[in-house]
């Protein structure tokens, strides 16, 4: 006798307490269509073990993505981890109706994550501050002194402004390749483009960033 499928709330109970992205290592295998398809199919049919495994695979990816796009900051009452939790819940809710039309499940995950991040910015659009995508937070090298912390925040803000000045596809590729840690193939599947296009666009984006950094005299 098989156990009844878990509800969305039960499946997502493990998402309430977030760990840092560094404490959530990537899965051993790549998140390619061939690897994900069987697991997604079983999860969509309500298999509890498959749902748990799928969450274990996408949670660190989603957290890294949201923190990279939002800079690990609170947008009013909404933090990057809050948004990541909403993304995972939305992915779970989409599973039963998901149909494989030849693309990768990563495309759906990325689309949901990008929309949730955009929703978060729209939710605080009336604030005086103007949120911009920022690079992921890095640990302070020289301790936790106020001066070091202030310099760190200033550098992150400047880098964030530079990144935000890039075309959207370049921002997404740098986020997925550098912050999330996707391979060129995984990034291509998440964005619905070719791996070659990912590599060329990444090279152009990094070249442009280097030029802007030189002009900014970092």
PDB file of C-alpha atoms in Angstrom:
ATOM      1  CA  UNK A   1       0.000   0.000   0.000  1.00  0.00           C
ATOM      2  CA  UNK A   2       1.522   3.300  -1.118  1.00  0.00           C
ATOM      3  CA  UNK A   3       1.490   6.385   1.014  1.00  0.00           C
ATOM      4  CA  UNK A   4      -0.857   9.194  -0.090  1.00  0.00           C
ATOM      5  CA  UNK A   5       0.820  12.092  -1.897  1.00  0.00           C
ATOM      6  CA  UNK A   6       1.913  14.912   0.362  1.00  0.00           C
ATOM      7  CA  UNK A   7       0.245  18.294   0.110  1.00  0.00           C
ATOM      8  CA  UNK A   8       2.181  21.332  -1.098  1.00  0.00           C
ATOM      9  CA  UNK A   9       2.409  22.645   2.463  1.00  0.00           C
ATOM     10  CA  UNK A  10       3.786  19.329   3.747  1.00  0.00           C
ATOM     11  CA  UNK A  11       6.287  19.069   0.904  1.00  0.00           C
ATOM     12  CA  UNK A  12       7.499  22.606   1.552  1.00  0.00           C
ATOM     13  CA  UNK A  13       7.862  22.293   5.311  1.00  0.00           C
ATOM     14  CA  UNK A  14      11.607  21.819   4.985  1.00  0.00           C
ATOM     15  CA  UNK A  15      11.921  25.226   3.305  1.00  0.00           C
ATOM     16  CA  UNK A  16      11.015  27.291   6.358  1.00  0.00           C
ATOM     17  CA  UNK A  17      14.510  27.456   7.832  1.00  0.00           C
ATOM     18  CA  UNK A  18      17.000  28.566   5.219  1.00  0.00           C
ATOM     19  CA  UNK A  19      20.676  27.849   5.393  1.00  0.00           C
ATOM     20  CA  UNK A  20      23.349  29.895   3.696  1.00  0.00           C
ATOM     21  CA  UNK A  21      24.022  28.973   0.065  1.00  0.00           C
ATOM     22  CA  UNK A  22      27.558  27.965   1.002  1.00  0.00           C
ATOM     23  CA  UNK A  23      26.180  25.283   3.336  1.00  0.00           C
ATOM     24  CA  UNK A  24      24.059  23.834   0.544  1.00  0.00           C
ATOM     25  CA  UNK A  25      26.506  22.201  -1.879  1.00  0.00           C
ATOM     26  CA  UNK A  26      25.422  21.570  -5.435  1.00  0.00           C
ATOM     27  CA  UNK A  27      24.206  18.059  -6.254  1.00  0.00           C
ATOM     28  CA  UNK A  28      26.867  15.745  -7.613  1.00  0.00           C
ATOM     29  CA  UNK A  29      25.178  15.475 -11.003  1.00  0.00           C
ATOM     30  CA  UNK A  30      24.385  18.235 -13.456  1.00  0.00           C
ATOM     31  CA  UNK A  31      20.853  19.567 -13.616  1.00  0.00           C
ATOM     32  CA  UNK A  32      20.351  18.740 -17.275  1.00  0.00           C
ATOM     33  CA  UNK A  33      17.106  17.758 -18.945  1.00  0.00           C
ATOM     34  CA  UNK A  34      18.145  14.105 -19.098  1.00  0.00           C
ATOM     35  CA  UNK A  35      18.859  14.035 -15.360  1.00  0.00           C
ATOM     36  CA  UNK A  36      15.787  15.987 -14.303  1.00  0.00           C
ATOM     37  CA  UNK A  37      13.050  14.546 -16.530  1.00  0.00           C
ATOM     38  CA  UNK A  38      12.512  11.205 -14.709  1.00  0.00           C
ATOM     39  CA  UNK A  39      12.551  12.905 -11.308  1.00  0.00           C
ATOM     40  CA  UNK A  40      10.171  15.658 -12.428  1.00  0.00           C
ATOM     41  CA  UNK A  41       7.765  13.085 -13.860  1.00  0.00           C
ATOM     42  CA  UNK A  42       7.677  11.108 -10.605  1.00  0.00           C
ATOM     43  CA  UNK A  43       7.346  14.280  -8.530  1.00  0.00           C
ATOM     44  CA  UNK A  44       4.477  15.476 -10.702  1.00  0.00           C
ATOM     45  CA  UNK A  45       2.683  12.186 -10.024  1.00  0.00           C
ATOM     46  CA  UNK A  46       2.909  12.845  -6.277  1.00  0.00           C
ATOM     47  CA  UNK A  47       5.813  10.558  -5.364  1.00  0.00           C
ATOM     48  CA  UNK A  48       6.966  11.909  -1.939  1.00  0.00           C
ATOM     49  CA  UNK A  49      10.559  10.728  -2.372  1.00  0.00           C
ATOM     50  CA  UNK A  50      10.798  12.337  -5.812  1.00  0.00           C
ATOM     51  CA  UNK A  51       9.320  15.613  -4.510  1.00  0.00           C
ATOM     52  CA  UNK A  52      11.845  15.647  -1.661  1.00  0.00           C
ATOM     53  CA  UNK A  53      14.760  14.904  -4.013  1.00  0.00           C
ATOM     54  CA  UNK A  54      13.667  17.557  -6.484  1.00  0.00           C
ATOM     55  CA  UNK A  55      13.435  20.157  -3.719  1.00  0.00           C
ATOM     56  CA  UNK A  56      16.883  19.184  -2.475  1.00  0.00           C
ATOM     57  CA  UNK A  57      18.225  19.820  -5.980  1.00  0.00           C
ATOM     58  CA  UNK A  58      16.545  23.123  -6.770  1.00  0.00           C
ATOM     59  CA  UNK A  59      16.577  24.790  -3.324  1.00  0.00           C
ATOM     60  CA  UNK A  60      20.266  25.859  -3.327  1.00  0.00           C
ATOM     61  CA  UNK A  61      19.951  26.955  -6.958  1.00  0.00           C
ATOM     62  CA  UNK A  62      16.907  29.110  -6.197  1.00  0.00           C
ATOM     63  CA  UNK A  63      18.438  30.616  -3.040  1.00  0.00           C
ATOM     64  CA  UNK A  64      21.655  31.541  -4.861  1.00  0.00           C
ATOM     65  CA  UNK A  65      19.688  33.053  -7.741  1.00  0.00           C
ATOM     66  CA  UNK A  66      17.433  35.160  -5.510  1.00  0.00           C
ATOM     67  CA  UNK A  67      20.331  36.358  -3.353  1.00  0.00           C
ATOM     68  CA  UNK A  68      22.342  37.272  -6.435  1.00  0.00           C
ATOM     69  CA  UNK A  69      19.472  39.215  -7.997  1.00  0.00           C
ATOM     70  CA  UNK A  70      18.464  40.905  -4.741  1.00  0.00           C
ATOM     71  CA  UNK A  71      21.857  41.273  -3.102  1.00  0.00           C
ATOM     72  CA  UNK A  72      20.815  39.438   0.076  1.00  0.00           C
ATOM     73  CA  UNK A  73      18.979  42.569   1.220  1.00  0.00           C
ATOM     74  CA  UNK A  74      15.496  43.037   2.597  1.00  0.00           C
ATOM     75  CA  UNK A  75      13.208  44.869   0.195  1.00  0.00           C
ATOM     76  CA  UNK A  76      10.942  46.501   2.765  1.00  0.00           C
ATOM     77  CA  UNK A  77       9.451  43.438   4.495  1.00  0.00           C
ATOM     78  CA  UNK A  78      10.544  40.916   1.835  1.00  0.00           C
ATOM     79  CA  UNK A  79      13.978  39.263   1.815  1.00  0.00           C
ATOM     80  CA  UNK A  80      15.735  37.197  -0.845  1.00  0.00           C
ATOM     81  CA  UNK A  81      15.138  34.065   1.232  1.00  0.00           C
ATOM     82  CA  UNK A  82      11.428  34.867   1.430  1.00  0.00           C
ATOM     83  CA  UNK A  83      11.322  35.138  -2.351  1.00  0.00           C
ATOM     84  CA  UNK A  84      13.282  31.885  -2.724  1.00  0.00           C
ATOM     85  CA  UNK A  85      10.719  30.120  -0.550  1.00  0.00           C
ATOM     86  CA  UNK A  86       7.908  31.508  -2.704  1.00  0.00           C
ATOM     87  CA  UNK A  87       9.695  30.247  -5.815  1.00  0.00           C
ATOM     88  CA  UNK A  88      10.014  26.723  -4.432  1.00  0.00           C
ATOM     89  CA  UNK A  89       6.355  26.708  -3.415  1.00  0.00           C
ATOM     90  CA  UNK A  90       5.328  27.919  -6.871  1.00  0.00           C
ATOM     91  CA  UNK A  91       7.436  25.212  -8.521  1.00  0.00           C
ATOM     92  CA  UNK A  92       5.719  22.596  -6.348  1.00  0.00           C
ATOM     93  CA  UNK A  93       2.291  23.912  -7.283  1.00  0.00           C
ATOM     94  CA  UNK A  94       3.200  23.833 -10.971  1.00  0.00           C
ATOM     95  CA  UNK A  95       4.422  20.232 -10.894  1.00  0.00           C
ATOM     96  CA  UNK A  96       1.073  18.413 -11.362  1.00  0.00           C
ATOM     97  CA  UNK A  97       0.266  20.457 -14.492  1.00  0.00           C
ATOM     98  CA  UNK A  98       3.784  20.498 -15.925  1.00  0.00           C
ATOM     99  CA  UNK A  99       4.016  19.058 -19.428  1.00  0.00           C
ATOM    100  CA  UNK A 100       7.285  18.246 -21.132  1.00  0.00           C
ATOM    101  CA  UNK A 101       7.241  19.977 -24.517  1.00  0.00           C
ATOM    102  CA  UNK A 102      10.872  19.302 -25.296  1.00  0.00           C
ATOM    103  CA  UNK A 103      12.429  21.967 -23.109  1.00  0.00           C
ATOM    104  CA  UNK A 104      14.141  21.675 -19.751  1.00  0.00           C
ATOM    105  CA  UNK A 105      12.425  21.906 -16.367  1.00  0.00           C
ATOM    106  CA  UNK A 106      15.105  24.467 -15.506  1.00  0.00           C
ATOM    107  CA  UNK A 107      13.385  26.852 -17.920  1.00  0.00           C
ATOM    108  CA  UNK A 108      10.255  26.754 -15.755  1.00  0.00           C
ATOM    109  CA  UNK A 109      12.238  27.148 -12.508  1.00  0.00           C
ATOM    110  CA  UNK A 110      14.128  30.146 -13.890  1.00  0.00           C
ATOM    111  CA  UNK A 111      10.960  31.749 -15.278  1.00  0.00           C
ATOM    112  CA  UNK A 112       9.218  31.445 -11.911  1.00  0.00           C
ATOM    113  CA  UNK A 113      12.267  32.772 -10.034  1.00  0.00           C
ATOM    114  CA  UNK A 114      12.702  35.738 -12.381  1.00  0.00           C
ATOM    115  CA  UNK A 115       9.014  36.626 -12.070  1.00  0.00           C
ATOM    116  CA  UNK A 116       9.052  36.364  -8.268  1.00  0.00           C
ATOM    117  CA  UNK A 117      12.111  38.633  -8.043  1.00  0.00           C
ATOM    118  CA  UNK A 118      10.416  41.141 -10.361  1.00  0.00           C
ATOM    119  CA  UNK A 119       7.283  40.951  -8.204  1.00  0.00           C
ATOM    120  CA  UNK A 120       9.383  41.708  -5.123  1.00  0.00           C
ATOM    121  CA  UNK A 121      10.772  44.858  -6.709  1.00  0.00           C
ATOM    122  CA  UNK A 122       7.322  45.952  -7.837  1.00  0.00           C
ATOM    123  CA  UNK A 123       5.989  45.415  -4.310  1.00  0.00           C
ATOM    124  CA  UNK A 124       8.367  48.047  -2.967  1.00  0.00           C
ATOM    125  CA  UNK A 125       8.252  50.358  -5.968  1.00  0.00           C
ATOM    126  CA  UNK A 126       6.792  53.144  -3.825  1.00  0.00           C
ATOM    127  CA  UNK A 127       9.851  53.204  -1.567  1.00  0.00           C
ATOM    128  CA  UNK A 128      12.223  56.156  -1.982  1.00  0.00           C
ATOM    129  CA  UNK A 129      15.131  53.815  -2.530  1.00  0.00           C
ATOM    130  CA  UNK A 130      15.462  52.255  -5.963  1.00  0.00           C
ATOM    131  CA  UNK A 131      16.419  48.561  -5.627  1.00  0.00           C
ATOM    132  CA  UNK A 132      18.845  47.220  -8.210  1.00  0.00           C
ATOM    133  CA  UNK A 133      20.204  43.702  -8.773  1.00  0.00           C
ATOM    134  CA  UNK A 134      23.457  43.188  -6.894  1.00  0.00           C
ATOM    135  CA  UNK A 135      26.231  40.641  -6.846  1.00  0.00           C
ATOM    136  CA  UNK A 136      26.032  37.983  -4.091  1.00  0.00           C
ATOM    137  CA  UNK A 137      27.210  38.883  -0.622  1.00  0.00           C
ATOM    138  CA  UNK A 138      30.792  37.894   0.187  1.00  0.00           C
ATOM    139  CA  UNK A 139      32.263  37.259   3.645  1.00  0.00           C
ATOM    140  CA  UNK A 140      34.271  40.149   5.008  1.00  0.00           C
ATOM    141  CA  UNK A 141      37.983  39.445   4.642  1.00  0.00           C
ATOM    142  CA  UNK A 142      39.308  41.828   7.251  1.00  0.00           C
ATOM    143  CA  UNK A 143      36.877  41.131  10.037  1.00  0.00           C
ATOM    144  CA  UNK A 144      33.679  42.804  11.083  1.00  0.00           C
ATOM    145  CA  UNK A 145      34.935  46.313  11.758  1.00  0.00           C
ATOM    146  CA  UNK A 146      32.473  49.116  10.890  1.00  0.00           C
ATOM    147  CA  UNK A 147      34.902  50.646   8.377  1.00  0.00           C
ATOM    148  CA  UNK A 148      35.400  47.355   6.553  1.00  0.00           C
ATOM    149  CA  UNK A 149      31.689  46.677   6.547  1.00  0.00           C
ATOM    150  CA  UNK A 150      30.930  50.122   5.108  1.00  0.00           C
ATOM    151  CA  UNK A 151      33.534  49.718   2.374  1.00  0.00           C
ATOM    152  CA  UNK A 152      32.160  46.275   1.570  1.00  0.00           C
ATOM    153  CA  UNK A 153      28.607  47.608   1.215  1.00  0.00           C
ATOM    154  CA  UNK A 154      29.787  50.496  -0.960  1.00  0.00           C
ATOM    155  CA  UNK A 155      31.707  48.170  -3.268  1.00  0.00           C
ATOM    156  CA  UNK A 156      28.718  45.834  -3.548  1.00  0.00           C
ATOM    157  CA  UNK A 157      26.428  48.733  -4.407  1.00  0.00           C
ATOM    158  CA  UNK A 158      28.804  49.999  -7.092  1.00  0.00           C
ATOM    159  CA  UNK A 159      29.167  46.558  -8.617  1.00  0.00           C
ATOM    160  CA  UNK A 160      25.410  46.160  -8.461  1.00  0.00           C
ATOM    161  CA  UNK A 161      24.871  49.370 -10.410  1.00  0.00           C
ATOM    162  CA  UNK A 162      27.315  48.226 -13.055  1.00  0.00           C
ATOM    163  CA  UNK A 163      25.647  44.842 -13.361  1.00  0.00           C
ATOM    164  CA  UNK A 164      22.225  46.479 -13.603  1.00  0.00           C
ATOM    165  CA  UNK A 165      23.435  48.554 -16.559  1.00  0.00           C
ATOM    166  CA  UNK A 166      23.990  45.401 -18.644  1.00  0.00           C
ATOM    167  CA  UNK A 167      21.283  44.075 -20.968  1.00  0.00           C
ATOM    168  CA  UNK A 168      18.872  41.743 -19.158  1.00  0.00           C
ATOM    169  CA  UNK A 169      20.097  38.564 -20.852  1.00  0.00           C
ATOM    170  CA  UNK A 170      23.688  39.377 -19.866  1.00  0.00           C
ATOM    171  CA  UNK A 171      22.612  39.937 -16.260  1.00  0.00           C
ATOM    172  CA  UNK A 172      20.800  36.599 -16.203  1.00  0.00           C
ATOM    173  CA  UNK A 173      23.721  34.708 -17.738  1.00  0.00           C
ATOM    174  CA  UNK A 174      26.253  36.159 -15.279  1.00  0.00           C
ATOM    175  CA  UNK A 175      23.906  35.423 -12.377  1.00  0.00           C
ATOM    176  CA  UNK A 176      23.363  31.810 -13.418  1.00  0.00           C
ATOM    177  CA  UNK A 177      26.974  31.118 -14.410  1.00  0.00           C
ATOM    178  CA  UNK A 178      28.812  32.918 -11.592  1.00  0.00           C
ATOM    179  CA  UNK A 179      26.430  33.235  -8.637  1.00  0.00           C
ATOM    180  CA  UNK A 180      24.390  30.058  -9.090  1.00  0.00           C
ATOM    181  CA  UNK A 181      27.226  27.994 -10.547  1.00  0.00           C
ATOM    182  CA  UNK A 182      25.436  26.596 -13.581  1.00  0.00           C
ATOM    183  CA  UNK A 183      27.372  25.119 -16.459  1.00  0.00           C
ATOM    184  CA  UNK A 184      26.949  26.670 -19.906  1.00  0.00           C
ATOM    185  CA  UNK A 185      24.578  23.823 -20.809  1.00  0.00           C
ATOM    186  CA  UNK A 186      22.443  24.280 -17.675  1.00  0.00           C
ATOM    187  CA  UNK A 187      22.325  28.031 -18.242  1.00  0.00           C
ATOM    188  CA  UNK A 188      21.301  27.497 -21.853  1.00  0.00           C
ATOM    189  CA  UNK A 189      18.492  25.169 -20.810  1.00  0.00           C
ATOM    190  CA  UNK A 190      17.285  27.610 -18.158  1.00  0.00           C
ATOM    191  CA  UNK A 191      17.164  30.492 -20.641  1.00  0.00           C
ATOM    192  CA  UNK A 192      16.080  28.561 -23.737  1.00  0.00           C
ATOM    193  CA  UNK A 193      19.154  29.458 -25.805  1.00  0.00           C
ATOM    194  CA  UNK A 194      22.181  27.554 -27.079  1.00  0.00           C
ATOM    195  CA  UNK A 195      25.318  26.870 -24.976  1.00  0.00           C
ATOM    196  CA  UNK A 196      27.370  28.665 -27.620  1.00  0.00           C
ATOM    197  CA  UNK A 197      25.190  31.740 -27.228  1.00  0.00           C
ATOM    198  CA  UNK A 198      25.683  31.560 -23.456  1.00  0.00           C
ATOM    199  CA  UNK A 199      29.478  31.504 -23.794  1.00  0.00           C
ATOM    200  CA  UNK A 200      29.602  34.359 -26.318  1.00  0.00           C
ATOM    201  CA  UNK A 201      27.195  36.516 -24.305  1.00  0.00           C
ATOM    202  CA  UNK A 202      29.048  35.817 -21.053  1.00  0.00           C
ATOM    203  CA  UNK A 203      32.349  36.832 -22.670  1.00  0.00           C
ATOM    204  CA  UNK A 204      30.825  40.068 -23.966  1.00  0.00           C
ATOM    205  CA  UNK A 205      29.242  40.825 -20.588  1.00  0.00           C
ATOM    206  CA  UNK A 206      32.493  40.292 -18.674  1.00  0.00           C
ATOM    207  CA  UNK A 207      34.433  42.372 -21.208  1.00  0.00           C
ATOM    208  CA  UNK A 208      31.927  45.186 -20.822  1.00  0.00           C
ATOM    209  CA  UNK A 209      32.043  44.953 -17.022  1.00  0.00           C
ATOM    210  CA  UNK A 210      35.840  45.103 -17.020  1.00  0.00           C
ATOM    211  CA  UNK A 211      35.714  48.253 -19.120  1.00  0.00           C
ATOM    212  CA  UNK A 212      33.167  49.882 -16.827  1.00  0.00           C
ATOM    213  CA  UNK A 213      35.180  48.905 -13.739  1.00  0.00           C
ATOM    214  CA  UNK A 214      38.284  50.534 -15.229  1.00  0.00           C
ATOM    215  CA  UNK A 215      36.279  53.691 -15.953  1.00  0.00           C
ATOM    216  CA  UNK A 216      34.910  53.643 -12.379  1.00  0.00           C
ATOM    217  CA  UNK A 217      38.483  53.289 -11.021  1.00  0.00           C
ATOM    218  CA  UNK A 218      37.580  50.565  -8.479  1.00  0.00           C
TER     219      UNK A 218
END
